[in-house]
CSV table of C-alpha atoms and ligand atoms in Angstrom, one decimal:
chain,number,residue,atom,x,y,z
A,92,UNK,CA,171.1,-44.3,-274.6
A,93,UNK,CA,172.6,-46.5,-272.0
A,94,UNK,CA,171.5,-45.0,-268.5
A,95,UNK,CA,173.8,-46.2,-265.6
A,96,UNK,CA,173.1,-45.0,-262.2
A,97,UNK,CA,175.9,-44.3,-259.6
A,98,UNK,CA,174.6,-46.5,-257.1
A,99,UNK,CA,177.9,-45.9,-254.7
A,100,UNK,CA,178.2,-42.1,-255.1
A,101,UNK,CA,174.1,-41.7,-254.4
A,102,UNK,CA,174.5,-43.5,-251.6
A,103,UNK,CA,177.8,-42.2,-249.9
A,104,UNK,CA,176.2,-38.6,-250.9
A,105,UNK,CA,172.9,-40.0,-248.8
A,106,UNK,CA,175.4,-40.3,-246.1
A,107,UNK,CA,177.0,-37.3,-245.7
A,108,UNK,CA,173.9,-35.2,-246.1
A,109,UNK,CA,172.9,-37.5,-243.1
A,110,UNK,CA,176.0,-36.6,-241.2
A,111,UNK,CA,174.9,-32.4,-241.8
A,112,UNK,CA,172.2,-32.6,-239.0
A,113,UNK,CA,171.2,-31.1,-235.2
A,114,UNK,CA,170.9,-34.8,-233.8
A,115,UNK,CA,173.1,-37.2,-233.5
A,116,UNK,CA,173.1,-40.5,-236.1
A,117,UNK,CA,171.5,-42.5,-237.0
A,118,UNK,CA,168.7,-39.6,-236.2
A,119,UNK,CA,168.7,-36.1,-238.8
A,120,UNK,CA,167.4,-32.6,-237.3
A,121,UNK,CA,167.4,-30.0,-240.0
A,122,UNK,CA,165.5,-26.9,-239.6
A,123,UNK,CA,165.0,-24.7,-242.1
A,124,UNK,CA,167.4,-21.9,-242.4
A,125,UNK,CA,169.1,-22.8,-239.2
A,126,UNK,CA,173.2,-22.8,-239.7
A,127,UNK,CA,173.0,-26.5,-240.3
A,128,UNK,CA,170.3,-25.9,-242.8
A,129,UNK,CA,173.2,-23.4,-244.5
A,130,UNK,CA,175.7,-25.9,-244.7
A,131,UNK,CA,173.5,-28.7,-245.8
A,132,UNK,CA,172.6,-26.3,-249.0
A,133,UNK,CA,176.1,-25.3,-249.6
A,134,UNK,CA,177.3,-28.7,-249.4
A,135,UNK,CA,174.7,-29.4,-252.1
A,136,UNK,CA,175.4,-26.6,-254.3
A,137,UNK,CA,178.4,-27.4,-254.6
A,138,UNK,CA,177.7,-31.1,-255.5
A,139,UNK,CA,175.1,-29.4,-258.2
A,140,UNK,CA,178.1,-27.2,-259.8
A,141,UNK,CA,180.4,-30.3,-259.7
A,142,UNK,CA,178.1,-31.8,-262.3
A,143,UNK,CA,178.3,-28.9,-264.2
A,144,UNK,CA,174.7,-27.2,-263.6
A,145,UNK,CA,173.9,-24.1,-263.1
A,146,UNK,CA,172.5,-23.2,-259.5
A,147,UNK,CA,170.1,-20.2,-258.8
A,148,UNK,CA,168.2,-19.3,-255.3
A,149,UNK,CA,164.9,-17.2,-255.1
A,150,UNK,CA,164.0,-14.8,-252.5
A,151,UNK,CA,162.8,-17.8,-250.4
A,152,UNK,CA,166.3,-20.1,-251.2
A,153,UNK,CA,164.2,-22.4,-252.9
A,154,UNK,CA,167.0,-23.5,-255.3
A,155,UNK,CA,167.0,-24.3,-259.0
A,156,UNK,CA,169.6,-26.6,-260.3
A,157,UNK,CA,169.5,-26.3,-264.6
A,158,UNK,CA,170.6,-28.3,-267.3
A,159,UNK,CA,170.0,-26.2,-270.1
A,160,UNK,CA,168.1,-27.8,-273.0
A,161,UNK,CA,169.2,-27.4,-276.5
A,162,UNK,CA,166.2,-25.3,-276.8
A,163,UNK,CA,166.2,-22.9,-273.7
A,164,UNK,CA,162.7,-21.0,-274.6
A,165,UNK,CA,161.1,-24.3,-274.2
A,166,UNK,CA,159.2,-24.9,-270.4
A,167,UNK,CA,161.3,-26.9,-268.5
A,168,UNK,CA,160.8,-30.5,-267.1
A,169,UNK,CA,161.2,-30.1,-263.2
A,170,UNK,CA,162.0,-32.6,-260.2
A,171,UNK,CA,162.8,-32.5,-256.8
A,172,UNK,CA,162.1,-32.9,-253.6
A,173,UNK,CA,163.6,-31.3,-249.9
A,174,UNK,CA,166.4,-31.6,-247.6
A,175,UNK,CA,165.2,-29.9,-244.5
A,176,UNK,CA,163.9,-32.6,-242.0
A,177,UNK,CA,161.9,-32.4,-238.9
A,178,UNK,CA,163.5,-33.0,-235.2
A,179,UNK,CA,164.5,-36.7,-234.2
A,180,UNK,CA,163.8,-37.4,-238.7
A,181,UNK,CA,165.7,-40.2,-241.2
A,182,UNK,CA,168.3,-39.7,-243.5
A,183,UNK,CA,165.4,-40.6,-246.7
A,184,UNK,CA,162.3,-37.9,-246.2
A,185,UNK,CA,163.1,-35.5,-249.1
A,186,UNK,CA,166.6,-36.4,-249.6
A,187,UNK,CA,166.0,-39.9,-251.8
A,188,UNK,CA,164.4,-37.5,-254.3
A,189,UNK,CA,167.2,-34.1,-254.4
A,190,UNK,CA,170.0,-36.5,-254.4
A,191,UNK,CA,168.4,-39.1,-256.5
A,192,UNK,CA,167.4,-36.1,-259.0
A,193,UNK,CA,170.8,-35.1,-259.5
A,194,UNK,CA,172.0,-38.5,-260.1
A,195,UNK,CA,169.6,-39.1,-262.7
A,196,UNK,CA,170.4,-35.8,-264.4
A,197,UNK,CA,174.5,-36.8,-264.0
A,198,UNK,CA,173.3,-40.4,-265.5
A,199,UNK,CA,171.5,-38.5,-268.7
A,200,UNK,CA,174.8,-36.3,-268.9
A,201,UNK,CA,177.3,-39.8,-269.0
A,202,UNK,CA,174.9,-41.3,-271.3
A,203,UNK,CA,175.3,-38.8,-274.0
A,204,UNK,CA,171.6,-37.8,-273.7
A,205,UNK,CA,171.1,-33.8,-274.6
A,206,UNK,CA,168.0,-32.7,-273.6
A,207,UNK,CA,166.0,-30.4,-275.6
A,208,UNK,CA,163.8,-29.2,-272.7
A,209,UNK,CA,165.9,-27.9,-270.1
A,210,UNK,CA,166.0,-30.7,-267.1
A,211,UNK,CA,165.7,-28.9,-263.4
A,212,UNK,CA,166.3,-30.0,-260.0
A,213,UNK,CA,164.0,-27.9,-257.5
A,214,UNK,CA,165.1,-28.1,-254.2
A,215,UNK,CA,162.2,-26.6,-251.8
A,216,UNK,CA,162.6,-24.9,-249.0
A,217,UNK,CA,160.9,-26.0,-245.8
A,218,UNK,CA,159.0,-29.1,-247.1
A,219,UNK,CA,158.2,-29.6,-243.3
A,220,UNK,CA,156.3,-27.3,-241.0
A,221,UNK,CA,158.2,-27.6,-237.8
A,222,UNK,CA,159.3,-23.6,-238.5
A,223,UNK,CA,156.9,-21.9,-239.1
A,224,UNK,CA,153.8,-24.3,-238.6
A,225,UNK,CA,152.9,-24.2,-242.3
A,226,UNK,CA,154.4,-27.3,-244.5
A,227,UNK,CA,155.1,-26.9,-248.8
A,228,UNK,CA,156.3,-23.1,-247.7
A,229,UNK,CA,158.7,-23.2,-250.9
A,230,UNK,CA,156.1,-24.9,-253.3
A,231,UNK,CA,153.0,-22.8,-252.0
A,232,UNK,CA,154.5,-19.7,-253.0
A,233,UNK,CA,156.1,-20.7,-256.1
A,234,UNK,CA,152.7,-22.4,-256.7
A,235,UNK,CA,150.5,-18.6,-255.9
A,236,UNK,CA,148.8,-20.7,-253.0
A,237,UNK,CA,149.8,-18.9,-250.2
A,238,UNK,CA,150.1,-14.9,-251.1
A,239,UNK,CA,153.4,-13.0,-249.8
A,240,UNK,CA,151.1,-11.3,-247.9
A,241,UNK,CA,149.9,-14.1,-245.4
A,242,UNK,CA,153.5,-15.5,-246.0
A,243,UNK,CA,154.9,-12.3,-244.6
A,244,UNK,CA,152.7,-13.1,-241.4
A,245,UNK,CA,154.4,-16.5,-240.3
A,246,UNK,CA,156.3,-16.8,-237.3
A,247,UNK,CA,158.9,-18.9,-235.6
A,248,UNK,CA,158.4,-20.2,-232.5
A,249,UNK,CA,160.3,-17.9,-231.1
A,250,UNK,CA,158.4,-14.9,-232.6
A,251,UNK,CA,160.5,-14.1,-235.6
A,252,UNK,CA,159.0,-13.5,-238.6
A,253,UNK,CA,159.9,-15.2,-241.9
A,254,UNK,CA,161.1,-12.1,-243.6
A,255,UNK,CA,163.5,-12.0,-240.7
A,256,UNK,CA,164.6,-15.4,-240.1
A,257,UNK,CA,165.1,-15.5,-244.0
A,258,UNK,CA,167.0,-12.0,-244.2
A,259,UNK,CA,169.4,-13.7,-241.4
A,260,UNK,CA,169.9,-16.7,-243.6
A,261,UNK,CA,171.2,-14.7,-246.9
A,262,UNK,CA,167.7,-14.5,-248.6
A,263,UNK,CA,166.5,-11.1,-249.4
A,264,UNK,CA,164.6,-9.3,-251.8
A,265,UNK,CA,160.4,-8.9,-251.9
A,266,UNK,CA,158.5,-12.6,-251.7
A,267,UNK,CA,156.3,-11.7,-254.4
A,268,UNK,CA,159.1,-12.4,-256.7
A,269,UNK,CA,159.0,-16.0,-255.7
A,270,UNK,CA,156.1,-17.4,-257.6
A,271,UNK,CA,157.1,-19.1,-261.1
A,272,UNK,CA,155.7,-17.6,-264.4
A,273,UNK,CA,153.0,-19.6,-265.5
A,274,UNK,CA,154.1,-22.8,-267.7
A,275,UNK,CA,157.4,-22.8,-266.3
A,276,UNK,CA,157.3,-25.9,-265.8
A,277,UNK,CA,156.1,-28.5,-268.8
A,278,UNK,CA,156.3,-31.3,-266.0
A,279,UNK,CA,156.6,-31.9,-262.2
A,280,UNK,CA,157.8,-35.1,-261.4
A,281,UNK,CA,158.9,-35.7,-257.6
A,282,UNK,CA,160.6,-39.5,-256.2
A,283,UNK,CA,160.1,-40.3,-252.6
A,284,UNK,CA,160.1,-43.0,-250.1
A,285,UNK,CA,156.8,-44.6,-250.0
A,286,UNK,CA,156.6,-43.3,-246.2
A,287,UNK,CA,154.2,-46.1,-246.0
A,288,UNK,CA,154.2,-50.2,-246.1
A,289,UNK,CA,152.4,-51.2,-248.8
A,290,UNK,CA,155.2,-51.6,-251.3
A,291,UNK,CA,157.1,-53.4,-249.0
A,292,UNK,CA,154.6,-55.3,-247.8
A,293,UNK,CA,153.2,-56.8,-251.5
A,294,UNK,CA,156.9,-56.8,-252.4
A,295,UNK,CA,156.0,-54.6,-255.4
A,296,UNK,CA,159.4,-52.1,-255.8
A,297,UNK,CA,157.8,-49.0,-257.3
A,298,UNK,CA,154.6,-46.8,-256.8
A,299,UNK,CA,153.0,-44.5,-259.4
A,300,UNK,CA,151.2,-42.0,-257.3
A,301,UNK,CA,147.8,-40.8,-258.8
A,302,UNK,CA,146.8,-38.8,-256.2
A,303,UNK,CA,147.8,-36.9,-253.0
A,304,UNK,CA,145.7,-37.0,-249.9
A,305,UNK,CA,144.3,-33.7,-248.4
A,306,UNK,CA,145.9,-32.6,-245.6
A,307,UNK,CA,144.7,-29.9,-242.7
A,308,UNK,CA,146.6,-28.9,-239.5
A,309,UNK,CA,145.1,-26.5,-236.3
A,310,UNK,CA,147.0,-25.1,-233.7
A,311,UNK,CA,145.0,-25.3,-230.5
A,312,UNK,CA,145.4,-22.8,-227.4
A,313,UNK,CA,144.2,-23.6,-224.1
A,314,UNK,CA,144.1,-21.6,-221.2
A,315,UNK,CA,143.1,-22.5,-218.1
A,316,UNK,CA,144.2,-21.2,-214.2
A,317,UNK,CA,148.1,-22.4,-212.5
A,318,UNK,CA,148.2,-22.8,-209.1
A,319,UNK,CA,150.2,-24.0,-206.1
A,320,UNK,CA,150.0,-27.8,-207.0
A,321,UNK,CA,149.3,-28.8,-202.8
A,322,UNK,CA,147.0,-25.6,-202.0
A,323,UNK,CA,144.0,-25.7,-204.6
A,324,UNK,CA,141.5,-28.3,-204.2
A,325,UNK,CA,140.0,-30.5,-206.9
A,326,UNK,CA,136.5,-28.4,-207.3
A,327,UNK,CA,138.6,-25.2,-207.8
A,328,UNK,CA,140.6,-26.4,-210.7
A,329,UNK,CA,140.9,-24.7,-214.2
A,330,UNK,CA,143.6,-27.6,-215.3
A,331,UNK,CA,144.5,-26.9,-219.3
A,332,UNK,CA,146.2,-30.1,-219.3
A,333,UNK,CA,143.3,-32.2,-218.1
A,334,UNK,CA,141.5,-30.2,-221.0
A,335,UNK,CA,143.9,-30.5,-223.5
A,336,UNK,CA,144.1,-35.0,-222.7
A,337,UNK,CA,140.4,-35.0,-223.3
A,338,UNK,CA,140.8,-32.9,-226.7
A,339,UNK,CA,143.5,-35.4,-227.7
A,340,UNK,CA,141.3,-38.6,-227.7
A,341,UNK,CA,138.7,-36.2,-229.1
A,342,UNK,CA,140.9,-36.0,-232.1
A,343,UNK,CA,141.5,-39.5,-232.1
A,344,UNK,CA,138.0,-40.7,-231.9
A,345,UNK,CA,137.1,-38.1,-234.3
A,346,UNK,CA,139.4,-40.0,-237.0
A,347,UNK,CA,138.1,-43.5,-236.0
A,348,UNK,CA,134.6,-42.4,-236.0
A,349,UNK,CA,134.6,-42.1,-239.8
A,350,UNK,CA,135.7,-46.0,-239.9
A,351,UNK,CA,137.3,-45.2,-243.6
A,352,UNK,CA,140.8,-46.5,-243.5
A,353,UNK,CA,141.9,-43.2,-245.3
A,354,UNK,CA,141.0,-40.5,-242.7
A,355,UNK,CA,143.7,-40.1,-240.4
A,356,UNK,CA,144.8,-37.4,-237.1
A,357,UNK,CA,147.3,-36.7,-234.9
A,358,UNK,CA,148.4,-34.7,-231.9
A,359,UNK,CA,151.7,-34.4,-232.6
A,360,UNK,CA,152.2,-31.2,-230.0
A,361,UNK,CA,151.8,-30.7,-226.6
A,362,UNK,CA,153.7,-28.3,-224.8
A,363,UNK,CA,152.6,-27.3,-221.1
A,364,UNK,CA,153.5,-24.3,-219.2
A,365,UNK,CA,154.8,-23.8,-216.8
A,366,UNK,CA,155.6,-27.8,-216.8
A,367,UNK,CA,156.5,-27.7,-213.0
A,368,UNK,CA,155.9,-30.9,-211.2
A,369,UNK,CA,154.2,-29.0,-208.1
A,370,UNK,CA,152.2,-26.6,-210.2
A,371,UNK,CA,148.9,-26.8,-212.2
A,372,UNK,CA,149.1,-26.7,-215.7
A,373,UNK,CA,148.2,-23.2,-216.4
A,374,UNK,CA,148.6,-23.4,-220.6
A,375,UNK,CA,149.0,-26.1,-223.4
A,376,UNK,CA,150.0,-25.7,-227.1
A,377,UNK,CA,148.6,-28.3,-229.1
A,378,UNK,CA,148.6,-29.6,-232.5
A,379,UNK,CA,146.1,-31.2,-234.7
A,380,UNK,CA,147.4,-33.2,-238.2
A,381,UNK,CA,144.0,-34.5,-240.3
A,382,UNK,CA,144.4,-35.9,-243.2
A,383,UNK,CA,142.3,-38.1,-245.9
A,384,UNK,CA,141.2,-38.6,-249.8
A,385,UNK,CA,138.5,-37.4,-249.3
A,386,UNK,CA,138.1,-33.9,-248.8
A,387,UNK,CA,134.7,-33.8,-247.3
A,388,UNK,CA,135.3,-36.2,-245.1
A,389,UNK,CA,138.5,-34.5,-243.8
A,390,UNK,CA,136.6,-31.3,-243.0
A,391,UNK,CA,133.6,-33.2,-240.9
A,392,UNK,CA,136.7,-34.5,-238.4
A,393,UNK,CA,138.4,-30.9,-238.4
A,394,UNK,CA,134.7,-29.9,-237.6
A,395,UNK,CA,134.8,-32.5,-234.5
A,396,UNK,CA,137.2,-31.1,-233.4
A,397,UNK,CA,136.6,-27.5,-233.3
A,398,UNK,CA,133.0,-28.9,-231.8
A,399,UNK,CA,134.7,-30.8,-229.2
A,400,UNK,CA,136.7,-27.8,-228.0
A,401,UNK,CA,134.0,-25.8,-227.4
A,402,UNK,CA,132.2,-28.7,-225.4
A,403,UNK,CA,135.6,-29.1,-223.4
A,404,UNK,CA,136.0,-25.4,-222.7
A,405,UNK,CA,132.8,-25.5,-221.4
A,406,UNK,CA,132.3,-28.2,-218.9
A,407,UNK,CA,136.2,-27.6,-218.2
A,408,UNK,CA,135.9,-24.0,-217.8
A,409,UNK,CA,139.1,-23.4,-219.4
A,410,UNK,CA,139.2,-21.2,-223.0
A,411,UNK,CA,140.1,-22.8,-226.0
A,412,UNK,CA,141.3,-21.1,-230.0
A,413,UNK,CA,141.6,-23.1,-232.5
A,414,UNK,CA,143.0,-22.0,-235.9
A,415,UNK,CA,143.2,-23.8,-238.8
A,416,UNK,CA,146.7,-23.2,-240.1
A,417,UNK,CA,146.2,-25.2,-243.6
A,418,UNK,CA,143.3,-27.1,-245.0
A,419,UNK,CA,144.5,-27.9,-248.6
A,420,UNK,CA,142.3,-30.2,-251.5
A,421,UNK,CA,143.8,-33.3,-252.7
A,422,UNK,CA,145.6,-33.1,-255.8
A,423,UNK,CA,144.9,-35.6,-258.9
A,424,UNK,CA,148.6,-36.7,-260.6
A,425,UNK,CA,148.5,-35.8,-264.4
A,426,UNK,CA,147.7,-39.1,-266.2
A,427,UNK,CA,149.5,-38.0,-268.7
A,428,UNK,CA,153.0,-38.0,-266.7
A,429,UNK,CA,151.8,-41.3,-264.7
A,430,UNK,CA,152.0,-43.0,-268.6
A,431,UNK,CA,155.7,-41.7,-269.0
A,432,UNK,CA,155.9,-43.2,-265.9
A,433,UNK,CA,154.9,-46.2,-266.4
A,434,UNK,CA,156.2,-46.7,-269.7
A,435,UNK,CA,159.3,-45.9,-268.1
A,436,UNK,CA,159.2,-48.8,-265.6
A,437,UNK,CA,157.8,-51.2,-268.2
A,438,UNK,CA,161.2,-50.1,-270.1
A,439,UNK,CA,162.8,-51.6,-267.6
A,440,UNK,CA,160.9,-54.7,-266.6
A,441,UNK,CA,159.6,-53.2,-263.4
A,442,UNK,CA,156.1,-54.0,-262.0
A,443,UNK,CA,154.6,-51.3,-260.4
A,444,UNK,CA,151.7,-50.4,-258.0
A,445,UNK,CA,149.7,-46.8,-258.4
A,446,UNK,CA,148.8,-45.8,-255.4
A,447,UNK,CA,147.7,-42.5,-253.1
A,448,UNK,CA,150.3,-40.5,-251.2
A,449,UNK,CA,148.8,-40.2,-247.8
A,450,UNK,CA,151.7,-38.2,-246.9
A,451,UNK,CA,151.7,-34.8,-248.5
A,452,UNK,CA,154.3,-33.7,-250.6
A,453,UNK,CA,155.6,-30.3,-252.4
A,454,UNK,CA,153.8,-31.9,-255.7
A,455,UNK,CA,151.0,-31.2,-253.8
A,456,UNK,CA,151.4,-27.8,-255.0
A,457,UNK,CA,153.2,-28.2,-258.3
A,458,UNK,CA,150.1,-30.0,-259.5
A,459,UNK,CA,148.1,-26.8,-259.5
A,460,UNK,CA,151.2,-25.3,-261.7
A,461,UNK,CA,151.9,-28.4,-264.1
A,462,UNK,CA,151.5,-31.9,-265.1
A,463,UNK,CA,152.9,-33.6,-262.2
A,464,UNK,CA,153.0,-37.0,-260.5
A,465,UNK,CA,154.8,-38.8,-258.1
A,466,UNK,CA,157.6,-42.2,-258.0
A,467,UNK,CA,157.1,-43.7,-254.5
A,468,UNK,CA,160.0,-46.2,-253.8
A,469,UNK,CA,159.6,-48.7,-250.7
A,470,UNK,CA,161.0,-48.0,-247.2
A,471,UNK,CA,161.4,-50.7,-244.3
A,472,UNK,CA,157.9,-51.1,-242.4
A,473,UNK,CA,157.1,-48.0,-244.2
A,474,UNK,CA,159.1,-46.4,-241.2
A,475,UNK,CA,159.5,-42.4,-241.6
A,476,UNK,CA,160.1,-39.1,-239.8
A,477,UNK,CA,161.9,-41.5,-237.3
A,478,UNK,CA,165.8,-42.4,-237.4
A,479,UNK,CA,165.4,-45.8,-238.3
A,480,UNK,CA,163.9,-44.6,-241.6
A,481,UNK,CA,165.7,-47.1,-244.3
A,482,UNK,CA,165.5,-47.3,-248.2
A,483,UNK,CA,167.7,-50.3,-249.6
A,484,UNK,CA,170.5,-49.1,-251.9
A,485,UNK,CA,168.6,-50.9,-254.8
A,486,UNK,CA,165.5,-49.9,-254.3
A,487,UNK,CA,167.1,-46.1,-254.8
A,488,UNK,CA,168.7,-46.7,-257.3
A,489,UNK,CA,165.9,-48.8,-258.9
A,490,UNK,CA,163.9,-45.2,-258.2
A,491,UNK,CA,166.4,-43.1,-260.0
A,492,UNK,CA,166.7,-45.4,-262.8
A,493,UNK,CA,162.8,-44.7,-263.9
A,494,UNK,CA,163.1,-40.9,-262.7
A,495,UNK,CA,166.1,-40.8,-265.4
A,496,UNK,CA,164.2,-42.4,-268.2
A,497,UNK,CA,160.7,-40.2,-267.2
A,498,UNK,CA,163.1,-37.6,-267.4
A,499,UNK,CA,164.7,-38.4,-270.9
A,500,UNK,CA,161.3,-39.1,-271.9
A,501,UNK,CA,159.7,-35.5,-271.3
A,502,UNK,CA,162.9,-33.6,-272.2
A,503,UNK,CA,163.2,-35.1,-275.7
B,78,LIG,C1,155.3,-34.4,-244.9
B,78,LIG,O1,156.3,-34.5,-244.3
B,78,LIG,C2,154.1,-34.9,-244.3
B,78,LIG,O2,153.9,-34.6,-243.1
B,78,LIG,O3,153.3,-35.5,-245.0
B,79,LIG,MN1,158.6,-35.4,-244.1
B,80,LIG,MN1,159.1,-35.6,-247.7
């Protein structure tokens, strides 16, 4: 089997996804099921039925892209990744490891390979949580983690709930029918961008993920009292902005205070109402990211910070909800897909480094479904979810190379 990868294709199909996008380039906006979303999935479908596959959406329009094995009753070996991105994103989140899955699968096709397992690209919807304030939304239902039920409960920003921003995309039918049978799957296997620098940085062009870190997320609420910005004194004021600045180094310090390098959070929200210059701030939305390998550890600084709200509302006088939108465990890669892995890269005389994903990724959730693990491939400064997000050409196709072989490999 002589596996060739289509270095110029992958990358000029990189491109034009990029150029399918809310924000002008080099930046990519692409919100779930927003029309841009819709053209970005038909574009790719129709990439997927070039090559000869056949493409199939659930209820949720996560999408299922098949090569069918010689022996079709088998579980199939799954990859994949996502293509939605969040505001102001790069063009590599998600996309390296849809567009780089399909190439592999093309490469397998060229090289004569038949596959007796059926090889399947899984393209997830809403990977990213800027929707609906839940990330892995495709890959926690396929995976039974999050019921229909709760899932039926979301909400956009704008108050609409998933079964109607869905219905308004094209995707009907009863969310229950969205989780996979069990041993669907005989393998996960997902490539992405390190989103990180270590690769780059020990010049090492290809991680083995063995684990994924555990992430949690809380939408905070604070209310305090507006006001005519010249007529209420300083003793009188109920300011929820002033509360909510003291709640974001409370977050911060809450981190640090652990002093393990691992245990990580982030404010990455903060919208004020009424946002007037000559008016107190009456209301802030906030966001808290935490995230680390250990899980413990993770829920002491989401503990801090539910502790430090109350201490803030009270010397503040202002009222502050928190709710915990996600707390997930960490998820251990199957050592027995990290050794197909590796043999894979030792195939092709390529060092490797194993490593934790501190991002979180869909295989997250696949993990609880099947053997699954993770190809990490380097990105510049380990820049991501910014526009100047950049994966070399080789190092993609370096990527897609092993992910073709692991492929081969488990499908044999
Ligand atoms: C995924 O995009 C993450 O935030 O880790
Ligand atoms: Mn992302
Ligand atoms: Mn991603």
């Amino acid at each position: 089997m002589k596996l060739e990868i289509d270095g110029h294709r992958l990358i000029s199909e990189i491109e034009a996804l990029a150029s399918i996008s809310d924000a002008e380039a080099p930046a990519v906006t692409r919100i779930v099921f927003t029309s841009t979303d819709l053209k970005a999935r038909a574009w790719l479908k129709a990439r997927c039925e070039e090559a000869g596959l056949a493409v199939r959406q659930d209820e949720l329009g996560n999408t299922f892209v098949r090569w069918t094995g010689s022996d079709s009753t088998l579980p199939a070996i799954g990859t994949g990744s996502h293509i939605d991105a969040i505001p102001n994103a790069g063009k590599y989140d998600g996309v390296v490891g849809v567009l780089g899955g399909l190439e592999a699968i093309r490469a397998l096709q060229r090289s004569g390979f038949r596959p007796r397992h059926s090889i399947e690209l899984l393209v997830f919807t809403s990977e990213e949580p800027t929707r609906f304030g839940i990330g892995c939304l495709g890959s926690r239902l396929l995976s039974g983690t999050l019921s229909a039920d709760v899932a039926r409960r979301l909400k956009d920003s704008d108050g609409a709930t998933l079964d109607e921003v869905r219905g308004r995309a094209g995707f009907g039918g009863e969310l229950e029918a969205v989780k996979l049978p069990s041993a669907y799957y005989k393998a996960f296997v997902e490539l992405h961008i390190e989103q990180g620098p270590l690769l780059e940085r020990r010049q090492i062009p290809l991680g083995i993920v063995t684990s994924i870190a555990a992430p949690a997320s809380l939408r905070i609420s604070i209310e305090g009292s507006g006001g005519h910005a010249g007529g209420v004194l300083m003793p009188d004021r109920r300011d929820a902005l002033c509360a909510a600045a003291e709640l974001i180094l409370a977050i911060e310090n809450a981190a640090q205070a652990t002093g393990a390098v691992d245990t990580v959070a982030t404010a990455g929200i903060c919208e004020v109402f009424p946002g007037a210059v000559n008016s107190i701030p009456s209301r802030v939305r906030l966001s808290a990211d935490v995230r680390d390998t250990n899980l413990k550890r993770r829920d002491g600084v989401t503990g801090e910070i539910e502790s430090a709200s109350r201490a803030i509302a009270a010397k503040r006088q202002v009222s502050i909800r928190t709710e915990l939108l996600n707390a997930d465990a960490p998820a251990e890669c199957a050592p027995a897909i990290i050794e197909v892995l590796s043999a894979s890269c030792r195939k092709h005389n390529l060092t490797f480094l194993p490593m934790v994903s501190r991002a979180y990724h869909d295989s997250l959730f696949m993990s609880r479904i099947a053997p699954t693990a993770m190809l990490f491939i380097p990105c510049r400064s380990g820049y991501s979810h910014r526009p100047d997000e950049y994966a070399s050409p080789e190092d993609i196709v370096r990527g897609t190379l092993v992910l073709a072989e692991t492929l081969a490999a488990l499908a044999r």
